[in-house]
Short mmCIF file of C-alpha atoms in Angstrom, two decimals:
data_model
loop_
_atom_site.label_atom_id
_atom_site.label_comp_id
_atom_site.label_asym_id
_atom_site.label_seq_id
_atom_site.Cartn_x
_atom_site.Cartn_y
_atom_site.Cartn_z
CA UNK A 1216 89.78 82.17 204.32
CA UNK A 1217 88.38 85.51 204.08
CA UNK A 1218 90.30 85.91 200.67
CA UNK A 1219 88.26 82.76 199.29
CA UNK A 1220 84.94 84.06 201.19
CA UNK A 1221 85.28 87.20 199.44
CA UNK A 1222 85.64 85.51 196.06
CA UNK A 1223 82.77 83.43 196.57
CA UNK A 1224 80.90 86.70 197.61
CA UNK A 1225 81.72 88.08 194.28
CA UNK A 1226 80.26 84.88 192.43
CA UNK A 1227 77.02 84.65 194.61
CA UNK A 1228 76.29 88.57 193.70
CA UNK A 1229 76.96 88.00 190.36
CA UNK A 1230 74.63 85.15 189.77
CA UNK A 1231 72.01 87.02 191.97
CA UNK A 1232 72.40 89.98 189.28
CA UNK A 1233 71.86 88.03 186.30
CA UNK A 1234 68.71 86.47 187.82
CA UNK A 1235 67.59 89.71 188.98
CA UNK A 1236 68.16 90.97 185.43
CA UNK A 1237 66.27 87.85 183.88
CA UNK A 1238 63.44 88.55 185.97
CA UNK A 1239 63.29 92.45 185.22
CA UNK A 1240 63.43 91.58 181.38
CA UNK A 1241 60.47 89.19 181.97
CA UNK A 1242 58.78 91.45 183.98
CA UNK A 1243 59.23 94.37 181.51
CA UNK A 1244 57.96 92.12 178.76
CA UNK A 1245 54.78 91.36 181.08
CA UNK A 1246 54.18 95.09 181.58
CA UNK A 1247 54.55 95.44 177.86
CA UNK A 1248 51.83 93.06 176.72
CA UNK A 1249 49.36 93.82 179.32
CA UNK A 1250 49.70 97.52 178.24
CA UNK A 1251 48.98 96.34 174.71
CA UNK A 1252 46.30 94.07 175.91
CA UNK A 1253 44.53 97.08 177.81
CA UNK A 1254 44.78 99.40 174.75
CA UNK A 1255 43.16 96.68 172.46
CA UNK A 1256 40.37 96.34 175.12
CA UNK A 1257 39.79 100.06 175.25
CA UNK A 1258 40.27 100.28 171.52
CA UNK A 1259 37.41 97.61 171.08
CA UNK A 1260 34.96 99.19 173.62
CA UNK A 1261 35.41 102.41 171.54
CA UNK A 1262 34.28 100.68 168.69
CA UNK A 1263 30.54 102.29 168.28
CA UNK A 1264 27.79 102.08 165.72
CA UNK A 1265 28.87 105.94 163.84
CA UNK A 1266 32.56 104.32 163.91
CA UNK A 1267 31.57 100.95 162.10
CA UNK A 1268 29.30 103.15 159.54
CA UNK A 1269 32.26 105.57 159.11
CA UNK A 1270 34.70 102.54 158.29
CA UNK A 1271 32.40 100.83 155.70
CA UNK A 1272 31.49 103.82 154.16
CA UNK A 1273 35.36 104.62 153.70
CA UNK A 1274 35.79 100.87 152.21
CA UNK A 1275 32.67 100.29 150.68
CA UNK A 1276 34.38 99.78 147.27
CA UNK A 1277 36.69 97.33 148.66
CA UNK A 1278 34.21 95.32 149.99
CA UNK A 1279 31.95 95.38 146.67
CA UNK A 1280 34.52 94.60 144.93
CA UNK A 1281 35.74 91.26 147.54
CA UNK A 1282 31.80 90.34 147.51
CA UNK A 1283 31.86 90.71 143.67
CA UNK A 1284 34.70 87.97 142.97
CA UNK A 1285 33.10 85.51 145.37
CA UNK A 1286 29.53 86.07 143.76
CA UNK A 1287 31.03 85.77 140.34
CA UNK A 1288 32.66 82.62 141.50
CA UNK A 1289 29.17 80.94 143.11
CA UNK A 1290 27.44 82.40 140.12
CA UNK A 1291 29.61 80.41 137.35
CA UNK A 1292 29.45 77.06 139.51
CA UNK A 1293 25.69 77.13 139.80
CA UNK A 1294 25.00 77.97 136.20
CA UNK A 1295 27.50 75.51 135.00
CA UNK A 1296 24.87 72.73 135.16
CA UNK A 1297 22.90 74.25 132.53
CA UNK A 1298 25.19 73.97 129.79
CA UNK A 1299 24.74 77.53 128.60
CA UNK A 1300 25.92 78.07 124.68
CA UNK A 1301 28.46 80.57 123.75
CA UNK A 1302 25.67 83.06 122.36
CA UNK A 1303 24.05 83.09 125.86
CA UNK A 1304 27.52 83.22 127.70
CA UNK A 1305 28.29 86.25 125.91
CA UNK A 1306 24.91 88.06 126.59
CA UNK A 1307 25.59 86.97 130.45
CA UNK A 1308 29.30 88.51 130.64
CA UNK A 1309 28.19 91.71 128.66
CA UNK A 1310 28.12 93.67 131.65
CA UNK A 1311 31.81 92.74 132.28
CA UNK A 1312 32.27 93.59 128.55
CA UNK A 1313 31.16 97.06 129.19
CA UNK A 1314 33.88 97.65 132.43
CA UNK A 1315 36.32 96.69 130.22
CA UNK A 1316 35.25 99.02 127.25
CA UNK A 1317 34.88 101.65 130.03
CA UNK A 1318 38.57 101.09 131.32
CA UNK A 1319 40.56 100.70 127.96
CA UNK A 1320 38.69 104.09 127.02
CA UNK A 1321 40.43 105.99 129.48
CA UNK A 1322 43.77 104.29 129.31
CA UNK A 1323 44.94 106.13 126.15
CA UNK A 1324 44.41 109.47 127.43
CA UNK A 1325 45.50 108.45 130.88
CA UNK A 1326 48.96 107.50 129.98
CA UNK A 1327 49.68 110.16 127.45
CA UNK A 1328 48.45 113.05 130.03
CA UNK A 1329 49.99 111.71 133.40
CA UNK A 1330 53.66 110.75 131.47
CA UNK A 1331 53.59 114.35 129.91
CA UNK A 1332 52.64 116.10 132.73
CA UNK A 1333 54.76 113.95 134.94
CA UNK A 1334 57.71 114.58 132.71
CA UNK A 1335 57.18 118.43 132.47
CA UNK A 1336 57.00 118.96 135.98
CA UNK A 1337 60.75 117.45 136.62
CA UNK A 1338 63.03 119.06 135.65
CA UNK A 1339 65.86 116.99 133.30
CA UNK A 1340 68.52 115.72 135.94
CA UNK A 1341 65.71 114.43 138.46
CA UNK A 1342 63.71 112.81 136.04
CA UNK A 1343 66.80 110.93 134.56
CA UNK A 1344 67.72 109.93 138.05
CA UNK A 1345 63.87 108.85 138.72
CA UNK A 1346 64.24 107.05 135.68
CA UNK A 1347 67.34 104.87 136.29
CA UNK A 1348 66.02 104.25 139.90
CA UNK A 1349 62.87 102.68 138.17
CA UNK A 1350 64.85 100.93 135.30
CA UNK A 1351 66.85 99.48 138.11
CA UNK A 1352 64.06 98.44 139.92
CA UNK A 1353 62.43 96.97 136.93
CA UNK A 1354 65.24 95.04 135.98
CA UNK A 1355 66.06 93.74 139.56
CA UNK A 1356 62.64 92.33 139.92
CA UNK A 1357 62.15 90.50 136.89
CA UNK A 1358 65.37 88.83 137.10
CA UNK A 1359 64.62 87.84 140.53
CA UNK A 1360 61.01 86.66 139.04
CA UNK A 1361 62.78 84.69 136.66
CA UNK A 1362 65.01 82.84 138.72
CA UNK A 1363 62.26 82.17 140.77
CA UNK A 1364 59.94 80.51 138.00
CA UNK A 1365 63.03 78.17 137.15
CA UNK A 1366 63.93 77.27 140.68
CA UNK A 1367 59.81 76.28 141.08
CA UNK A 1368 59.80 74.22 137.94
CA UNK A 1369 62.99 72.28 138.72
CA UNK A 1370 62.16 71.53 142.56
CA UNK A 1371 58.49 70.64 141.88
CA UNK A 1372 59.15 68.97 138.52
CA UNK A 1373 55.17 69.41 137.10
CA UNK A 1374 56.28 67.46 133.77
CA UNK A 1375 57.10 64.37 134.94
CA UNK A 1376 54.65 61.84 132.91
CA UNK A 1377 53.77 61.93 129.08
CA UNK A 1378 52.72 64.50 127.25
CA UNK A 1379 49.67 62.46 125.54
CA UNK A 1380 47.85 62.99 128.91
CA UNK A 1381 47.62 66.47 128.20
CA UNK A 1382 44.71 68.25 126.23
CA UNK A 1383 45.57 70.73 123.20
CA UNK A 1384 44.09 73.68 122.33
CA UNK A 1385 44.25 76.64 119.93
CA UNK A 1386 46.77 76.53 117.05
CA UNK A 1387 49.99 78.28 117.11
CA UNK A 1388 51.45 80.53 114.31
CA UNK A 1389 55.21 80.50 114.03
CA UNK A 1390 57.22 83.68 114.77
CA UNK A 1391 60.71 84.56 113.78
CA UNK A 1392 62.48 85.85 117.15
CA UNK A 1393 64.55 88.72 115.11
CA UNK A 1394 61.42 89.46 113.28
CA UNK A 1395 59.37 90.06 116.76
CA UNK A 1396 62.21 92.26 118.53
CA UNK A 1397 62.35 94.45 115.38
CA UNK A 1398 58.66 94.91 115.59
CA UNK A 1399 59.26 96.16 119.11
CA UNK A 1400 61.78 98.90 118.05
CA UNK A 1401 59.35 99.63 115.14
CA UNK A 1402 56.84 100.51 117.55
CA UNK A 1403 58.93 102.43 119.72
CA UNK A 1404 58.92 105.17 117.01
CA UNK A 1405 55.47 105.33 115.57
CA UNK A 1406 55.28 106.87 112.00
CA UNK A 1407 51.89 108.44 112.63
CA UNK A 1408 50.60 108.96 116.14
CA UNK A 1409 46.90 109.04 115.43
CA UNK A 1410 47.32 105.33 114.12
CA UNK A 1411 49.31 104.24 116.99
CA UNK A 1412 46.07 104.95 119.00
CA UNK A 1413 44.50 101.92 117.23
CA UNK A 1414 47.42 100.01 115.67
CA UNK A 1415 50.56 98.10 116.10
CA UNK A 1416 53.33 97.08 113.37
CA UNK A 1417 53.66 93.60 112.90
CA UNK A 1418 55.68 91.34 110.51
CA UNK A 1419 53.50 88.97 108.77
CA UNK A 1420 54.96 85.53 107.03
CA UNK A 1421 53.73 85.87 103.07
CA UNK A 1422 55.10 82.53 102.62
CA UNK A 1423 57.81 80.48 100.87
CA UNK A 1424 59.50 81.14 97.80
CA UNK A 1425 62.01 77.95 96.29
CA UNK A 1426 64.73 79.56 94.50
CA UNK A 1427 66.76 76.14 94.39
CA UNK A 1428 65.16 72.45 94.90
CA UNK A 1429 66.68 72.62 98.45
CA UNK A 1430 66.51 75.97 99.55
CA UNK A 1431 62.98 78.03 100.83
CA UNK A 1432 62.88 81.23 102.07
CA UNK A 1433 59.92 82.55 103.92
CA UNK A 1434 59.52 86.19 102.81
CA UNK A 1435 58.42 88.83 105.76
CA UNK A 1436 56.60 91.77 105.00
CA UNK A 1437 55.35 94.97 107.12
CA UNK A 1438 51.76 94.87 108.15
CA UNK A 1439 49.48 95.93 111.18
CA UNK A 1440 47.67 94.60 114.35
CA UNK A 1441 44.54 96.00 116.03
CA UNK A 1442 45.69 97.48 119.49
CA UNK A 1443 47.10 100.32 120.98
CA UNK A 1444 50.60 100.58 120.34
CA UNK A 1445 51.08 101.65 124.14
CA UNK A 1446 55.18 101.35 123.93
CA UNK A 1447 54.92 104.18 121.06
CA UNK A 1448 53.23 106.58 122.96
CA UNK A 1449 54.64 106.13 126.34
CA UNK A 1450 58.13 106.98 124.45
CA UNK A 1451 56.45 110.15 122.51
CA UNK A 1452 54.83 111.44 126.01
CA UNK A 1453 58.27 110.74 127.84
CA UNK A 1454 60.23 112.76 125.25
CA UNK A 1455 57.32 115.72 124.65
CA UNK A 1456 56.77 116.22 128.24
CA UNK A 1457 60.67 116.40 128.90
CA UNK A 1458 60.98 119.22 126.10
CA UNK A 1459 57.47 120.84 127.51
CA UNK A 1460 59.34 121.11 130.95
CA UNK A 1461 62.73 122.48 129.40
CA UNK A 1462 60.48 125.30 127.55
CA UNK A 1463 59.97 127.03 131.13
CA UNK A 1464 57.72 130.11 130.80
CA UNK A 1465 56.63 129.39 127.22
CA UNK A 1466 55.61 125.65 127.83
CA UNK A 1467 53.37 127.00 130.67
CA UNK A 1468 49.87 126.54 128.72
CA UNK A 1469 50.47 122.95 127.48
CA UNK A 1470 51.64 121.74 130.90
CA UNK A 1471 48.13 123.54 132.18
CA UNK A 1472 46.60 121.70 129.30
CA UNK A 1473 47.41 118.21 129.87
CA UNK A 1474 47.33 118.82 134.03
CA UNK A 1475 43.85 119.82 133.34
CA UNK A 1476 43.31 117.00 130.94
CA UNK A 1477 44.74 114.41 133.66
CA UNK A 1478 42.55 115.69 135.87
CA UNK A 1479 39.37 115.44 134.20
CA UNK A 1480 40.26 111.66 133.44
CA UNK A 1481 40.35 110.86 136.99
CA UNK A 1482 37.13 112.64 137.94
CA UNK A 1483 35.91 110.03 134.99
CA UNK A 1484 37.71 107.16 136.95
CA UNK A 1485 35.72 108.44 140.37
CA UNK A 1486 32.51 107.92 138.27
CA UNK A 1487 33.27 104.35 136.46
CA UNK A 1488 34.83 103.01 139.14
CA UNK A 1489 31.59 102.41 141.10
CA UNK A 1490 30.36 99.68 138.31
CA UNK A 1491 33.63 98.05 138.69
CA UNK A 1492 32.39 95.48 141.37
CA UNK A 1493 29.15 94.33 138.89
CA UNK A 1494 31.70 94.27 135.92
CA UNK A 1495 34.24 92.38 137.57
CA UNK A 1496 31.48 89.72 138.92
CA UNK A 1497 30.24 89.11 135.24
CA UNK A 1498 34.02 88.93 133.89
CA UNK A 1499 35.01 86.04 136.21
CA UNK A 1500 31.64 84.30 135.91
CA UNK A 1501 31.89 84.45 132.04
CA UNK A 1502 35.27 83.02 131.85
CA UNK A 1503 34.70 80.04 134.32
CA UNK A 1504 31.66 79.59 132.27
CA UNK A 1505 33.65 79.36 129.23
CA UNK A 1506 35.65 76.32 130.28
CA UNK A 1507 34.57 73.09 128.72
CA UNK A 1508 35.81 70.81 130.91
CA UNK A 1509 37.05 71.76 134.35
CA UNK A 1510 38.81 68.28 134.77
CA UNK A 1511 42.02 69.52 132.68
CA UNK A 1512 42.59 71.45 135.93
CA UNK A 1513 43.86 68.18 137.07
CA UNK A 1514 47.05 65.60 136.89
CA UNK A 1515 49.92 67.36 134.95
CA UNK A 1516 48.20 70.52 134.29
CA UNK A 1517 46.98 70.68 137.81
CA UNK A 1518 50.68 70.34 139.09
CA UNK A 1519 51.88 73.05 136.83
CA UNK A 1520 48.95 75.49 137.80
CA UNK A 1521 49.74 74.99 141.26
CA UNK A 1522 53.73 75.83 140.73
CA UNK A 1523 53.11 79.04 138.68
CA UNK A 1524 50.75 80.07 141.90
CA UNK A 1525 53.36 79.38 144.29
CA UNK A 1526 56.10 80.85 142.42
CA UNK A 1527 53.68 84.15 141.90
CA UNK A 1528 53.05 84.05 145.37
CA UNK A 1529 56.65 83.72 146.70
CA UNK A 1530 57.36 86.99 144.28
CA UNK A 1531 54.38 88.92 145.29
CA UNK A 1532 54.11 88.05 149.07
CA UNK A 1533 57.64 87.57 150.39
CA UNK A 1534 59.86 89.14 147.73
CA UNK A 1535 58.40 92.54 146.40
CA UNK A 1536 57.35 93.25 150.33
CA UNK A 1537 60.61 92.42 151.60
CA UNK A 1538 62.55 94.70 148.71
CA UNK A 1539 60.16 97.79 149.77
CA UNK A 1540 61.26 97.16 153.41
CA UNK A 1541 64.69 96.92 152.76
CA UNK A 1542 64.97 99.95 150.94
CA UNK A 1543 62.34 102.38 152.85
CA UNK A 1544 62.08 100.76 156.09
CA UNK A 1545 58.47 100.59 156.23
CA UNK A 1546 55.89 98.15 156.60
CA UNK A 1547 55.08 96.82 153.17
CA UNK A 1548 51.91 95.74 154.28
CA UNK A 1549 50.34 98.82 155.28
CA UNK A 1550 51.22 100.14 151.61
CA UNK A 1551 50.12 96.75 150.13
CA UNK A 1552 46.40 97.66 152.24
CA UNK A 1553 45.88 100.81 150.22
CA UNK A 1554 46.24 98.54 146.87
CA UNK A 1555 43.59 96.48 147.30
CA UNK A 1556 41.03 97.79 145.06
CA UNK A 1557 43.65 97.60 142.18
CA UNK A 1558 44.61 93.96 143.00
CA UNK A 1559 41.17 93.15 143.00
CA UNK A 1560 40.77 95.02 139.71
CA UNK A 1561 43.60 93.21 137.99
CA UNK A 1562 42.50 90.02 138.96
CA UNK A 1563 39.17 90.64 137.24
CA UNK A 1564 40.26 92.34 134.13
CA UNK A 1565 43.26 90.40 133.65
CA UNK A 1566 45.04 93.90 132.50
CA UNK A 1567 47.23 95.84 133.95
CA UNK A 1568 46.79 98.73 131.59
CA UNK A 1569 42.66 98.40 132.26
CA UNK A 1570 43.66 98.72 135.91
CA UNK A 1571 46.02 101.70 135.35
CA UNK A 1572 43.06 104.39 136.32
CA UNK A 1573 42.63 102.66 139.57
CA UNK A 1574 46.10 102.14 140.13
CA UNK A 1575 46.69 106.16 140.33
CA UNK A 1576 43.93 106.63 142.58
CA UNK A 1577 44.63 103.90 145.37
CA UNK A 1578 48.68 105.19 145.09
CA UNK A 1579 47.80 108.84 145.07
CA UNK A 1580 44.73 108.81 147.60
CA UNK A 1581 45.37 105.93 149.94
CA UNK A 1582 49.03 105.70 150.07
CA UNK A 1583 49.68 109.38 149.06
CA UNK A 1584 52.38 108.81 146.91
CA UNK A 1585 53.69 112.20 145.18
CA UNK A 1586 51.96 112.78 142.10
CA UNK A 1587 54.92 113.39 140.45
CA UNK A 1588 56.01 109.87 140.91
CA UNK A 1589 53.03 108.23 140.01
CA UNK A 1590 52.59 109.85 136.74
CA UNK A 1591 55.82 109.09 135.47
CA UNK A 1592 56.42 105.39 136.88
CA UNK A 1593 53.03 103.75 136.70
CA UNK A 1594 52.42 104.54 132.71
CA UNK A 1595 56.03 103.32 132.08
CA UNK A 1596 55.42 100.20 134.63
CA UNK A 1597 52.23 98.85 133.21
CA UNK A 1598 54.29 98.99 130.05
CA UNK A 1599 57.54 97.62 130.28
CA UNK A 1600 57.85 96.05 134.03
CA UNK A 1601 55.97 92.34 133.83
CA UNK A 1602 57.48 90.18 136.61
CA UNK A 1603 54.61 87.90 136.59
CA UNK A 1604 54.81 87.36 132.90
CA UNK A 1605 58.40 86.49 132.71
CA UNK A 1606 58.01 84.19 136.18
CA UNK A 1607 55.44 82.40 133.90
CA UNK A 1608 57.00 82.32 130.55
CA UNK A 1609 60.65 80.59 132.16
CA UNK A 1610 58.38 78.20 134.38
CA UNK A 1611 56.30 77.19 131.26
CA UNK A 1612 59.14 76.90 128.81
CA UNK A 1613 61.15 74.25 131.30
CA UNK A 1614 57.60 72.68 131.94
CA UNK A 1615 57.27 72.15 128.13
CA UNK A 1616 60.78 70.68 128.04
CA UNK A 1617 59.87 68.25 130.79
CA UNK A 1618 56.84 66.81 129.14
CA UNK A 1619 58.87 66.26 126.33
CA UNK A 1620 61.56 64.40 128.48
CA UNK A 1621 63.69 66.94 127.29
CA UNK A 1622 66.93 67.26 129.65
CA UNK A 1623 68.03 71.14 129.54
CA UNK A 1624 71.78 71.88 130.62
CA UNK A 1625 73.03 74.61 132.46
CA UNK A 1626 73.61 77.26 129.50
CA UNK A 1627 70.05 76.53 128.18
CA UNK A 1628 68.48 77.39 131.37
CA UNK A 1629 70.42 80.87 131.44
CA UNK A 1630 69.48 81.14 127.77
CA UNK A 1631 65.47 80.89 128.80
CA UNK A 1632 66.20 83.28 131.96
CA UNK A 1633 67.74 85.53 129.40
CA UNK A 1634 64.82 85.48 126.95
CA UNK A 1635 62.55 85.64 129.32
CA UNK A 1636 63.41 88.89 130.75
CA UNK A 1637 63.82 90.46 127.75
CA UNK A 1638 60.76 89.18 126.32
CA UNK A 1639 58.56 90.44 129.05
CA UNK A 1640 60.28 93.74 129.43
CA UNK A 1641 59.16 94.50 125.33
CA UNK A 1642 55.71 92.61 125.66
CA UNK A 1643 53.67 95.83 125.77
CA UNK A 1644 55.78 96.89 122.64
CA UNK A 1645 55.11 93.14 120.62
CA UNK A 1646 51.20 92.77 119.36
CA UNK A 1647 49.59 89.48 120.88
CA UNK A 1648 52.32 89.66 123.18
CA UNK A 1649 51.64 86.56 125.74
CA UNK A 1650 51.81 84.17 122.67
CA UNK A 1651 54.77 85.96 120.95
CA UNK A 1652 57.01 86.15 123.66
CA UNK A 1653 56.57 82.52 124.52
CA UNK A 1654 57.31 81.65 120.96
CA UNK A 1655 60.48 83.60 121.24
CA UNK A 1656 61.28 81.79 124.49
CA UNK A 1657 60.99 78.38 123.29
CA UNK A 1658 62.35 79.15 120.10
CA UNK A 1659 65.54 80.14 121.95
CA UNK A 1660 66.56 76.66 122.85
CA UNK A 1661 65.02 74.93 120.17
CA UNK A 1662 61.72 73.53 122.20
CA UNK A 1663 58.59 72.86 120.02
CA UNK A 1664 56.48 75.89 119.66
CA UNK A 1665 53.35 73.90 119.22
CA UNK A 1666 53.27 72.51 122.68
CA UNK A 1667 52.19 76.07 123.89
CA UNK A 1668 48.65 74.43 123.18
CA UNK A 1669 49.17 72.20 126.12
CA UNK A 1670 48.65 74.86 128.72
CA UNK A 1671 46.23 77.20 126.73
CA UNK A 1672 43.90 75.37 128.92
CA UNK A 1673 44.74 77.26 131.91
CA UNK A 1674 46.14 80.28 130.60
CA UNK A 1675 42.77 82.26 131.32
CA UNK A 1676 43.11 81.96 135.06
CA UNK A 1677 47.40 82.30 135.32
CA UNK A 1678 46.84 85.22 133.09
CA UNK A 1679 44.78 87.20 136.27
CA UNK A 1680 47.41 86.13 138.85
CA UNK A 1681 50.09 87.52 136.72
CA UNK A 1682 48.46 90.60 136.23
CA UNK A 1683 47.77 91.04 139.76
CA UNK A 1684 51.62 90.57 140.46
CA UNK A 1685 52.67 93.01 137.77
CA UNK A 1686 50.37 95.58 139.18
CA UNK A 1687 51.60 95.19 142.68
CA UNK A 1688 55.21 95.05 141.63
CA UNK A 1689 54.47 98.53 139.53
CA UNK A 1690 53.04 100.10 142.66
CA UNK A 1691 55.97 98.96 145.30
CA UNK A 1692 58.21 100.31 142.84
CA UNK A 1693 56.50 103.58 142.54
CA UNK A 1694 56.70 103.68 146.64
CA UNK A 1695 60.75 102.65 146.38
CA UNK A 1696 61.09 105.34 143.49
CA UNK A 1697 59.53 108.27 145.73
CA UNK A 1698 61.48 107.29 148.76
CA UNK A 1699 64.98 107.25 146.68
CA UNK A 1700 63.74 110.49 144.98
CA UNK A 1701 62.65 112.51 147.98
CA UNK A 1702 65.65 114.35 148.22
CA UNK A 1703 65.09 115.71 144.48
CA UNK A 1704 61.28 116.13 145.25
CA UNK A 1705 62.01 118.58 147.93
CA UNK A 1706 64.73 120.65 146.66
CA UNK A 1707 62.08 120.96 143.61
CA UNK A 1708 59.48 122.27 145.92
CA UNK A 1709 61.66 124.48 147.43
CA UNK A 1710 62.82 125.88 144.46
CA UNK A 1711 58.86 126.50 143.88
CA UNK A 1712 58.45 128.10 147.01
CA UNK A 1713 56.01 124.76 148.14
CA UNK A 1714 57.88 124.48 151.31
CA UNK A 1715 58.72 126.34 154.67
CA UNK A 1716 62.88 126.38 155.64
CA UNK A 1717 63.58 123.68 158.27
CA UNK A 1718 59.85 121.88 157.42
CA UNK A 1719 60.74 118.26 156.36
CA UNK A 1720 58.03 117.17 153.55
CA UNK A 1721 55.89 114.59 154.93
CA UNK A 1722 56.44 111.33 152.97
CA UNK A 1723 53.71 109.10 151.32
CA UNK A 1724 53.07 106.95 154.38
CA UNK A 1725 53.46 110.15 156.77
CA UNK A 1726 50.55 111.96 155.17
CA UNK A 1727 48.11 109.25 156.04
CA UNK A 1728 47.59 110.50 159.34
CA UNK A 1729 46.79 113.91 158.67
CA UNK A 1730 44.85 113.18 155.23
CA UNK A 1731 41.55 111.64 154.71
CA UNK A 1732 41.43 108.04 153.20
CA UNK A 1733 39.10 106.53 150.86
CA UNK A 1734 37.92 103.59 150.07
CA UNK A 1735 40.74 101.63 151.60
CA UNK A 1736 41.55 99.08 154.32
CA UNK A 1737 44.50 101.06 155.91
CA UNK A 1738 42.56 101.79 159.10
CA UNK A 1739 41.85 97.92 159.65
CA UNK A 1740 45.58 97.32 159.06
CA UNK A 1741 46.91 100.17 161.42
CA UNK A 1742 44.42 98.86 164.10
CA UNK A 1743 46.04 95.38 163.48
CA UNK A 1744 49.50 96.48 163.54
CA UNK A 1745 49.03 98.72 166.38
CA UNK A 1746 47.69 95.52 168.61
#
């Protein structure tokens, strides 16, 4: 009997212990919540007029830019009932055109000087490892983007219906895939560096020669098109920087020259950046006013637009931050908060190259990313890393197949994914990249290239979202490459005598606590996350 009572008491003690354990966990949770609430309340009471002014002063540019986007949209819809002529719209959007010209003016010297100084400041082994990490990141994110685009268009199926209901715009010139890729390789090795600053190589179709009644041949001839040959300048600058770095003391004068040039360009950026909100407002308003009929955004084209937006949002807000968190174990939203200026500028200018000066500024000043990384990764990323473009091209190709009631088999879908990935990587080296790469993807599976005119009506809007995704991918890639390359960077600092023994280097997010932040919403995000 006593043995039975002993067993019962053991069970009772065990149950009591479980209850006490559960109660203690609840109590600890309640105490933690109360502490956080008290801390938040204290923080709210500590907000003064001076701290509010300080916050507004730090984040003035971001707030002005957000306000400019909203004002541009409101202004455009207010003016649409007046049916402005094309000339009047051009006059109206002139301030936006000036912003684009200013930024494009800085892109060329910025790419060359930043790449040369970045490569010259790294030894050959370190730059090789960083380059490999960057390329792997670019390939992984681009392939993921392509498959997201394919998945979205198959699930949502926006092409259901007849293409007769869709409105065509523009005309498509036929492009041979082999000619386009040969132009890409030609542009990697420009014969004249001065000419590469304003011209790209392009193959023109001269016409047909009928040698036999049943045989016609299109004669390709070499030619050129206006536009910076960014790919050729990137290849040259990387090689030139590596050579200067290998020259050690002999190359010091050149290193200092390009360092000084890069610093001067960034100071020009600091001046021009305050004009950006005005230019962005007129750029967005002008584009909305140019639209003949906003009703084209409805129906099939509206579903197509929605599908692209959903795909880009999944890639930009889920996949890229998740990759950053997995690799660095840091909060990606804190990092993205420092990029708001660059992302809004990309949305307004629709050019990742034109946004490059502001992206440099955001990463180096707001997020504290090592300048050796930004100078190397950002120019290359802006040239070859086009996640948004790859997603869009794969999705658009399958949409065109759907409106033509063309059933694609698994092999053709794989072909589209491979071609879209390759075409997006080489987009900067192909003249008229957006159009040509789309033609290449459609040609790879035998889809009608003239049907690109069905989606041109909404391309101006989707292009801005693609560019924003591309800039975000480049920036997060720089953060990831810096995290993975921290050992090489620290070792090089120690070789140059820039670090103390036993003292670890601060990472790009650790620096934020000891470095004043400019033009960023970072403090707001930190307060929100720490609640």
